[in-house]
Amino acid sequence: MSGRVFLVLLLGIVASAALTQWLAVNERTRALERYRDFHALERAEQLITTADVLPEAARPTYLIAAYRGTVRLELSDMPQAQALPPTDFSTTLQQRLGERFKLSPLAEHLSACDQPRQATSMFASTQWRGTCEAINVQLHDGQVLKLSVLPPRQAPPSPHSELLTLLPFLLSIAFLAYLVARMTIKPLKRLAQAAKDLGNDINHPPVVLSGASEIRQASAAFNAMQARIRQHITQRTQMLAAITHDLQTPLTRLRLRLEKVNDAELRQRLIDDLSAMQQMVKEGLDLARSMDSSETMQALDLDALLDSVCSDATDIGQQVELRGRAAMALMGRPLAIRRCLVNLIDNAVKYGQYAQVTVERMVGAARIRIRDGGPGIAPDQMARVFEPFYRIETSRSRESGGTGLGLTIARNIAEQHGANVTLSNHKDGGLEVTLVLPEYYSGN
């Protein structure tokens, strides 16, 4: 977004500067044309009045001297030519000379009027638009002279390119546009980072109220939203913890009383049902705790954590194999990350007899793949298994156990750490869970 804002500002300033330069160059050109026309009037009046007062015998010598520059006076080669309607220049000159002289604009087209001119600016016209015409002037003694008004001489070319002259200006406005874009986008980036930090840690410090009033209002609204979310999660966790605590006592009493049931088969079934209830209560509390981010974030050695989790699983009789090394650190909550990995491995062992854990280093992340030996999952159910209390029909047996919360808890914890959990059926059979954890950099 900052690039788009920078380009819009830069193009807007350049377009505005180009329009201003075009208007200035055209206004300067019109001013030069008006000044040139006024100078041509002065020069023409001077030449004509001087020729008029000279004796006829002295005029040829004078006309030789007058035939130079851009306003020239010479003997007319078409004294009887048909006159055109008066032009603005001839009308003004006639008023200055008076009735003693008769001016007749000629239809002769001077070739110098159409010659292209060197543009001194990319916005300047290459065609002279001032006075450029020929006029027959009849003196008081009847002699007809020809007055030619030509475009002014061109200025010598500048040794410096106009683009090089404009380069400092373009660099200045580019730098200005960059500063404005950065000032505009920086508060938005701060809010975006705050939203990302909120997703990772609900207890992250609030956004500092600074900048423009609109930014401060948005930051204050964001802080208020964070406080309400934190309060909601805390209340829910406390409520579930209280329910779990209150249920433990009657469930314990029920287990003690069930021991007095004489029918052994009935007693065992009731104890199994009670154990399932206790497990459901425990995992319900674990689900609530998976949304709680009060645990302190710290840098963790991923390889050591995986080795510990897999070793603990092997010690309790689970068939778990660990392959590969990540050789990287990650920022996370130790107990939460451990619970996430334990849930994924337990789920693989429970429904697929064993778990093959493979870890590998990626660019800026580590990928952990946990494959089991089960039948896999239908593609249309892969998204639903992350829903709370959802279990596939084939796993609803007393032997498999489970409440359908393991994957939900694992995904909640992964999302809080900026990680991603996906499921896929391995080509050689079995379900494969992929967990991608971002790498931690000490400079962050």
Short mmCIF file of N, CA and C in Angstrom, two decimals, residues 20-99:
data_model
loop_
_atom_site.label_atom_id
_atom_site.label_comp_id
_atom_site.label_asym_id
_atom_site.label_seq_id
_atom_site.Cartn_x
_atom_site.Cartn_y
_atom_site.Cartn_z
N THR A 20 1.69 23.55 -14.00
CA THR A 20 2.15 24.88 -13.62
C THR A 20 3.25 25.37 -14.55
N GLN A 21 4.19 24.48 -14.89
CA GLN A 21 5.27 24.85 -15.80
C GLN A 21 4.73 25.18 -17.18
N TRP A 22 3.75 24.42 -17.65
CA TRP A 22 3.16 24.68 -18.97
C TRP A 22 2.48 26.04 -18.99
N LEU A 23 1.72 26.35 -17.94
CA LEU A 23 1.06 27.65 -17.87
C LEU A 23 2.08 28.78 -17.80
N ALA A 24 3.15 28.57 -17.00
CA ALA A 24 4.16 29.62 -16.85
C ALA A 24 4.91 29.86 -18.16
N VAL A 25 5.27 28.77 -18.87
CA VAL A 25 6.00 28.92 -20.13
C VAL A 25 5.13 29.60 -21.17
N ASN A 26 3.87 29.23 -21.24
CA ASN A 26 2.98 29.86 -22.22
C ASN A 26 2.74 31.32 -21.90
N GLU A 27 2.60 31.64 -20.62
CA GLU A 27 2.41 33.04 -20.25
C GLU A 27 3.67 33.85 -20.54
N ARG A 28 4.83 33.27 -20.28
CA ARG A 28 6.08 33.96 -20.60
C ARG A 28 6.22 34.15 -22.10
N THR A 29 5.83 33.14 -22.88
CA THR A 29 5.90 33.26 -24.34
C THR A 29 4.99 34.37 -24.84
N ARG A 30 3.76 34.44 -24.29
CA ARG A 30 2.84 35.50 -24.71
C ARG A 30 3.38 36.88 -24.32
N ALA A 31 4.02 36.95 -23.14
CA ALA A 31 4.60 38.24 -22.74
C ALA A 31 5.74 38.64 -23.66
N LEU A 32 6.58 37.69 -24.05
CA LEU A 32 7.65 37.99 -24.98
C LEU A 32 7.11 38.40 -26.34
N GLU A 33 6.03 37.77 -26.79
CA GLU A 33 5.43 38.14 -28.08
C GLU A 33 4.86 39.54 -28.04
N ARG A 34 4.21 39.88 -26.90
CA ARG A 34 3.67 41.24 -26.79
C ARG A 34 4.80 42.28 -26.75
N TYR A 35 5.87 41.96 -26.01
CA TYR A 35 7.00 42.88 -25.95
C TYR A 35 7.66 43.02 -27.32
N ARG A 36 7.79 41.90 -28.04
CA ARG A 36 8.39 41.95 -29.36
C ARG A 36 7.54 42.77 -30.33
N ASP A 37 6.23 42.60 -30.25
CA ASP A 37 5.35 43.40 -31.12
C ASP A 37 5.47 44.89 -30.80
N PHE A 38 5.54 45.22 -29.52
CA PHE A 38 5.70 46.62 -29.14
C PHE A 38 7.04 47.17 -29.64
N HIS A 39 8.10 46.38 -29.51
CA HIS A 39 9.41 46.79 -30.00
C HIS A 39 9.38 46.95 -31.52
N ALA A 40 8.69 46.02 -32.21
CA ALA A 40 8.59 46.12 -33.67
C ALA A 40 7.84 47.39 -34.08
N LEU A 41 6.81 47.77 -33.31
CA LEU A 41 6.09 49.01 -33.60
C LEU A 41 7.01 50.22 -33.46
N GLU A 42 7.78 50.24 -32.38
CA GLU A 42 8.69 51.35 -32.16
C GLU A 42 9.73 51.43 -33.28
N ARG A 43 10.30 50.29 -33.62
CA ARG A 43 11.32 50.25 -34.65
C ARG A 43 10.74 50.63 -36.01
N ALA A 44 9.56 50.10 -36.35
CA ALA A 44 8.94 50.42 -37.64
C ALA A 44 8.60 51.91 -37.73
N GLU A 45 8.07 52.47 -36.70
CA GLU A 45 7.75 53.91 -36.70
C GLU A 45 9.02 54.74 -36.88
N GLN A 46 10.08 54.34 -36.21
CA GLN A 46 11.34 55.08 -36.33
C GLN A 46 11.88 55.02 -37.75
N LEU A 47 11.89 53.81 -38.36
CA LEU A 47 12.40 53.67 -39.72
C LEU A 47 11.57 54.45 -40.73
N ILE A 48 10.26 54.38 -40.61
CA ILE A 48 9.38 55.03 -41.60
C ILE A 48 9.49 56.55 -41.49
N THR A 49 9.43 57.07 -40.29
CA THR A 49 9.49 58.53 -40.13
C THR A 49 10.85 59.08 -40.55
N THR A 50 11.91 58.33 -40.31
CA THR A 50 13.25 58.77 -40.74
C THR A 50 13.34 58.78 -42.26
N ALA A 51 12.85 57.71 -42.91
CA ALA A 51 12.87 57.66 -44.37
C ALA A 51 12.02 58.77 -44.98
N ASP A 52 10.96 59.15 -44.30
CA ASP A 52 10.04 60.15 -44.84
C ASP A 52 10.68 61.54 -44.85
N VAL A 53 11.51 61.83 -43.88
CA VAL A 53 12.10 63.18 -43.81
C VAL A 53 13.38 63.30 -44.63
N LEU A 54 13.94 62.18 -45.09
CA LEU A 54 15.15 62.23 -45.90
C LEU A 54 14.83 62.64 -47.33
N PRO A 55 15.75 63.31 -47.98
CA PRO A 55 15.54 63.62 -49.41
C PRO A 55 15.50 62.31 -50.22
N GLU A 56 14.82 62.35 -51.32
CA GLU A 56 14.66 61.13 -52.11
C GLU A 56 15.99 60.60 -52.61
N ALA A 57 16.93 61.47 -52.84
CA ALA A 57 18.24 61.03 -53.33
C ALA A 57 19.03 60.31 -52.25
N ALA A 58 18.74 60.61 -50.99
CA ALA A 58 19.51 59.98 -49.90
C ALA A 58 18.85 58.70 -49.39
N ARG A 59 17.67 58.45 -49.85
CA ARG A 59 16.95 57.29 -49.30
C ARG A 59 17.60 55.93 -49.64
N PRO A 60 18.11 55.72 -50.87
CA PRO A 60 18.70 54.40 -51.15
C PRO A 60 19.81 54.01 -50.18
N THR A 61 20.64 55.00 -49.84
CA THR A 61 21.70 54.70 -48.88
C THR A 61 21.12 54.36 -47.51
N TYR A 62 20.09 55.07 -47.12
CA TYR A 62 19.46 54.81 -45.82
C TYR A 62 18.78 53.45 -45.80
N LEU A 63 18.13 53.11 -46.96
CA LEU A 63 17.42 51.82 -47.00
C LEU A 63 18.38 50.65 -46.92
N ILE A 64 19.61 50.84 -47.44
CA ILE A 64 20.60 49.76 -47.30
C ILE A 64 20.91 49.52 -45.82
N ALA A 65 21.04 50.61 -45.08
CA ALA A 65 21.30 50.46 -43.64
C ALA A 65 20.08 49.97 -42.89
N ALA A 66 18.86 50.26 -43.39
CA ALA A 66 17.63 49.87 -42.71
C ALA A 66 17.25 48.42 -42.99
N TYR A 67 17.88 47.82 -44.02
CA TYR A 67 17.53 46.43 -44.36
C TYR A 67 18.41 45.48 -43.55
N ARG A 68 18.18 45.46 -42.27
CA ARG A 68 18.90 44.56 -41.38
C ARG A 68 18.04 44.36 -40.13
N GLY A 69 18.39 43.37 -39.35
CA GLY A 69 17.60 43.08 -38.17
C GLY A 69 16.33 42.34 -38.53
N THR A 70 15.38 42.39 -37.64
CA THR A 70 14.11 41.68 -37.87
C THR A 70 12.99 42.61 -38.30
N VAL A 71 13.22 43.91 -38.25
CA VAL A 71 12.28 44.89 -38.80
C VAL A 71 13.02 45.61 -39.92
N ARG A 72 12.63 45.34 -41.18
CA ARG A 72 13.37 45.82 -42.34
C ARG A 72 12.50 46.74 -43.19
N LEU A 73 13.19 47.70 -43.83
CA LEU A 73 12.52 48.65 -44.73
C LEU A 73 13.29 48.66 -46.04
N GLU A 74 12.57 48.49 -47.17
CA GLU A 74 13.18 48.43 -48.48
C GLU A 74 12.19 48.95 -49.51
N LEU A 75 12.70 49.14 -50.72
CA LEU A 75 11.82 49.54 -51.81
C LEU A 75 10.86 48.40 -52.11
N SER A 76 9.61 48.72 -52.35
CA SER A 76 8.60 47.69 -52.58
C SER A 76 8.73 47.15 -53.99
N ASP A 77 8.69 45.84 -54.13
CA ASP A 77 8.70 45.22 -55.46
C ASP A 77 7.29 45.03 -55.99
N MET A 78 6.28 45.34 -55.19
CA MET A 78 4.88 45.24 -55.62
C MET A 78 4.13 46.48 -55.13
N PRO A 79 4.47 47.65 -55.69
CA PRO A 79 3.82 48.88 -55.18
C PRO A 79 2.33 48.95 -55.46
N GLN A 80 1.87 48.26 -56.49
CA GLN A 80 0.45 48.31 -56.84
C GLN A 80 -0.29 47.04 -56.40
N ALA A 81 0.27 46.26 -55.52
CA ALA A 81 -0.38 45.01 -55.09
C ALA A 81 -1.68 45.31 -54.35
N GLN A 82 -2.61 44.37 -54.51
CA GLN A 82 -3.89 44.54 -53.84
C GLN A 82 -3.71 44.37 -52.33
N ALA A 83 -4.23 45.33 -51.61
CA ALA A 83 -4.05 45.33 -50.16
C ALA A 83 -5.05 44.39 -49.50
N LEU A 84 -4.59 43.79 -48.41
CA LEU A 84 -5.46 42.95 -47.60
C LEU A 84 -6.15 43.80 -46.54
N PRO A 85 -7.13 43.24 -45.86
CA PRO A 85 -7.75 44.00 -44.75
C PRO A 85 -6.71 44.33 -43.69
N PRO A 86 -6.87 45.42 -43.00
CA PRO A 86 -5.88 45.83 -41.99
C PRO A 86 -5.75 44.76 -40.90
N THR A 87 -4.50 44.56 -40.47
CA THR A 87 -4.22 43.66 -39.36
C THR A 87 -4.09 44.45 -38.07
N ASP A 88 -3.98 43.75 -36.96
CA ASP A 88 -3.84 44.45 -35.68
C ASP A 88 -2.57 45.28 -35.66
N PHE A 89 -1.48 44.71 -36.20
CA PHE A 89 -0.21 45.42 -36.20
C PHE A 89 -0.28 46.66 -37.10
N SER A 90 -0.82 46.48 -38.32
CA SER A 90 -0.89 47.62 -39.25
C SER A 90 -1.84 48.69 -38.73
N THR A 91 -2.92 48.30 -38.08
CA THR A 91 -3.85 49.28 -37.55
C THR A 91 -3.19 50.11 -36.44
N THR A 92 -2.46 49.44 -35.54
CA THR A 92 -1.78 50.16 -34.46
C THR A 92 -0.69 51.07 -35.02
N LEU A 93 0.06 50.56 -36.00
CA LEU A 93 1.12 51.37 -36.61
C LEU A 93 0.54 52.57 -37.35
N GLN A 94 -0.59 52.39 -38.01
CA GLN A 94 -1.26 53.49 -38.72
C GLN A 94 -1.66 54.58 -37.74
N GLN A 95 -2.15 54.18 -36.58
CA GLN A 95 -2.55 55.17 -35.57
C GLN A 95 -1.34 55.95 -35.07
N ARG A 96 -0.20 55.31 -34.95
CA ARG A 96 1.00 55.98 -34.46
C ARG A 96 1.60 56.91 -35.52
N LEU A 97 1.50 56.51 -36.81
CA LEU A 97 2.09 57.33 -37.88
C LEU A 97 1.20 58.50 -38.30
N GLY A 98 -0.08 58.31 -38.22
CA GLY A 98 -0.98 59.38 -38.63
C GLY A 98 -1.44 59.22 -40.07
N GLU A 99 -2.17 60.24 -40.57
CA GLU A 99 -2.78 60.17 -41.90
C GLU A 99 -1.80 60.47 -43.03
#
